[in-house]
Amino acid sequence: MREMPAVFRWVQRYEAVRQSTVLLAAPLSAEDACVQSMPDASPAKWHLAHTTWFFETFVLAEHAPGVPPFDADFRVLFNSYYQQVGERHPRAQRGLLTRPSLARVLAYREAVDQRMLQMFEDWGTQPPARLAALLELGLQHEQQHQELLLTDIKHLLSCHPLWPAYRAQEEGVPAPQEPDGLPPPLQWLTVPRGMHAVGHAGEGFAFDNERPRHEVFLQGCEMAQRPVSNAEFLRFVKDGGYAQPQWWLAEGWDWRCAQQLEHPWYWRRQAGGVMDGMWQEFSLHGALALDGRRPVCHLSYFEADAYARWAGARLPTEAEWEAALAAQMAQRPQHGEPPGPVHTRAMQPGSHALGEVWEWTQSAYTAYPGFVVAEGAVGEYNGKFMVNQYVLRGGSCLTPPGHARASYRNFFPTQARWQMTGLRPVSYTHLTLPTICSV
């Protein structure tokens, strides 16, 4: 069978990624798509426009010039943080952009897609190497925004007093369990003392912050084989963990007190009726009974660290995490969304597969030895954020296919909790911890 020309594969992949973003936004009304629920989140309409802006600004303007931009004002409105490109609309005011309309943003996507497809046709059979690398970055960038779009709309809908669903629960998905559902017994992954290779290696795409691959010395540890579950974290809540400063970092305790936190984000207790006192969790499917067997998520770094201390454990370093998980991932398929338009796969209760929640580490987000920032505006993609943030690993149930790899590095500040963030503890004693093993 004759091999498909490279340009055809690019066309197929480009169309699939772009269409997936539109389908993710399809359940939203124009009103849903415009609102910004907090400064860290962006409206769905902005995500749709910004991912299009990336291709128009970084790909078409240089590699298919001669056509005026769709709208010159969009260069400012939908620039995120690329200072070398020019002015930017303030991030915290993206929800004030009632104009352009959602319909015009979708027309913008269609117009840029048509120009991109024409550029593909002009390539012939093999794209230039530099352009192919830029196109790959653009597609990976859009897939990251697909995950952000879902977590941002989840936060928006959670602000509604009725906790409306992004979309209904699919048929055939197991019903959520009661809070007394038990996770599987906790087991441990051993990281031996010695030198370990960290960072992306081999074929396939990786972001610049995953390179270069290098060796680090680890003292050895045992990391939990799965993330902490809702049931296990509920025990911390019931034990007064949010009211006991001895488990918290000083800055975390001050933050908890200022926010008056008593439990993870998106948890609430039912009041009155037959369900009085029962715990619920907000999801993209609306309010569900808290399933004790699923990983706890939407934790800040402070909450994850406090739980680990309460349990007699600690958070892993990112090198420990990668050393423990690399071998495990090599023996099983990558987890992430199956092919399809919506990244909201059902997590089988108790499965605790890699890629269910992003997992906090105690490692500051910094450059690897030998890291070099790329030239030009695209060099602002990762390097300039390497300060005052902590690394997360693993991917979540909203992460697009192929992104949940052992070397993938996510990063957020200590107070961030709107993402699907949980934890996987490291034992101080290298023994099973009864405080997180029994519920």
PDB file of N, CA and C in Angstrom, residues 18 21 30 99 114 154 158 180 211 236 256 316 337 353 414 416 420:
ATOM      1  N   ARG A  18      -8.745  21.029  15.224  1.00  0.00           N
ATOM      2  CA  ARG A  18      -9.555  22.254  15.154  1.00  0.00           C
ATOM      3  C   ARG A  18     -11.045  21.953  15.342  1.00  0.00           C
ATOM      4  N   THR A  21     -12.028  21.317  19.068  1.00  0.00           N
ATOM      5  CA  THR A  21     -12.223  22.508  19.887  1.00  0.00           C
ATOM      6  C   THR A  21     -13.624  23.068  19.698  1.00  0.00           C
ATOM      7  N   ALA A  30     -24.228  31.272  23.708  1.00  0.00           N
ATOM      8  CA  ALA A  30     -23.400  32.458  23.474  1.00  0.00           C
ATOM      9  C   ALA A  30     -23.097  33.156  24.792  1.00  0.00           C
ATOM     10  N   ARG A  99     -18.036  42.003  22.241  1.00  0.00           N
ATOM     11  CA  ARG A  99     -17.788  42.066  20.805  1.00  0.00           C
ATOM     12  C   ARG A  99     -16.335  41.662  20.556  1.00  0.00           C
ATOM     13  N   GLN A 114      -9.409  27.958   6.305  1.00  0.00           N
ATOM     14  CA  GLN A 114      -9.362  27.901   4.840  1.00  0.00           C
ATOM     15  C   GLN A 114      -7.990  28.341   4.333  1.00  0.00           C
ATOM     16  N   LYS A 154     -16.117  24.692  33.613  1.00  0.00           N
ATOM     17  CA  LYS A 154     -16.545  24.033  34.852  1.00  0.00           C
ATOM     18  C   LYS A 154     -16.581  25.039  35.998  1.00  0.00           C
ATOM     19  N   SER A 158     -19.939  26.286  38.027  1.00  0.00           N
ATOM     20  CA  SER A 158     -20.005  26.062  39.475  1.00  0.00           C
ATOM     21  C   SER A 158     -20.403  27.318  40.224  1.00  0.00           C
ATOM     22  N   ASP A 180     -18.880   6.300  51.171  1.00  0.00           N
ATOM     23  CA  ASP A 180     -18.218   5.214  51.872  1.00  0.00           C
ATOM     24  C   ASP A 180     -17.602   4.206  50.913  1.00  0.00           C
ATOM     25  N   ARG A 211      12.947  19.213  28.090  1.00  0.00           N
ATOM     26  CA  ARG A 211      14.293  18.906  27.637  1.00  0.00           C
ATOM     27  C   ARG A 211      15.295  19.887  28.254  1.00  0.00           C
ATOM     28  N   PHE A 236      -9.428  13.254  56.125  1.00  0.00           N
ATOM     29  CA  PHE A 236      -8.670  14.438  56.533  1.00  0.00           C
ATOM     30  C   PHE A 236      -9.622  15.577  56.880  1.00  0.00           C
ATOM     31  N   ARG A 256      -5.634  29.776  53.707  1.00  0.00           N
ATOM     32  CA  ARG A 256      -6.821  29.005  54.076  1.00  0.00           C
ATOM     33  C   ARG A 256      -7.738  29.814  54.972  1.00  0.00           C
ATOM     34  N   PRO A 316       6.128  14.118  46.390  1.00  0.00           N
ATOM     35  CA  PRO A 316       7.363  13.713  45.713  1.00  0.00           C
ATOM     36  C   PRO A 316       8.020  14.889  45.013  1.00  0.00           C
ATOM     37  N   GLU A 337      -7.843  10.979  26.777  1.00  0.00           N
ATOM     38  CA  GLU A 337      -9.126  10.835  26.136  1.00  0.00           C
ATOM     39  C   GLU A 337      -9.073   9.882  24.950  1.00  0.00           C
ATOM     40  N   ALA A 353      -6.087   5.250  37.212  1.00  0.00           N
ATOM     41  CA  ALA A 353      -5.099   5.189  36.137  1.00  0.00           C
ATOM     42  C   ALA A 353      -4.326   6.490  36.062  1.00  0.00           C
ATOM     43  N   THR A 414       0.909  28.199  43.928  1.00  0.00           N
ATOM     44  CA  THR A 414       0.484  27.384  45.068  1.00  0.00           C
ATOM     45  C   THR A 414      -1.009  27.448  45.360  1.00  0.00           C
ATOM     46  N   ALA A 416      -3.509  27.804  43.139  1.00  0.00           N
ATOM     47  CA  ALA A 416      -4.370  27.391  42.028  1.00  0.00           C
ATOM     48  C   ALA A 416      -5.087  26.089  42.377  1.00  0.00           C
ATOM     49  N   MET A 420      -7.690  20.163  37.433  1.00  0.00           N
ATOM     50  CA  MET A 420      -7.916  18.818  37.973  1.00  0.00           C
ATOM     51  C   MET A 420      -6.637  18.362  38.683  1.00  0.00           C
TER      52      MET A 420
END
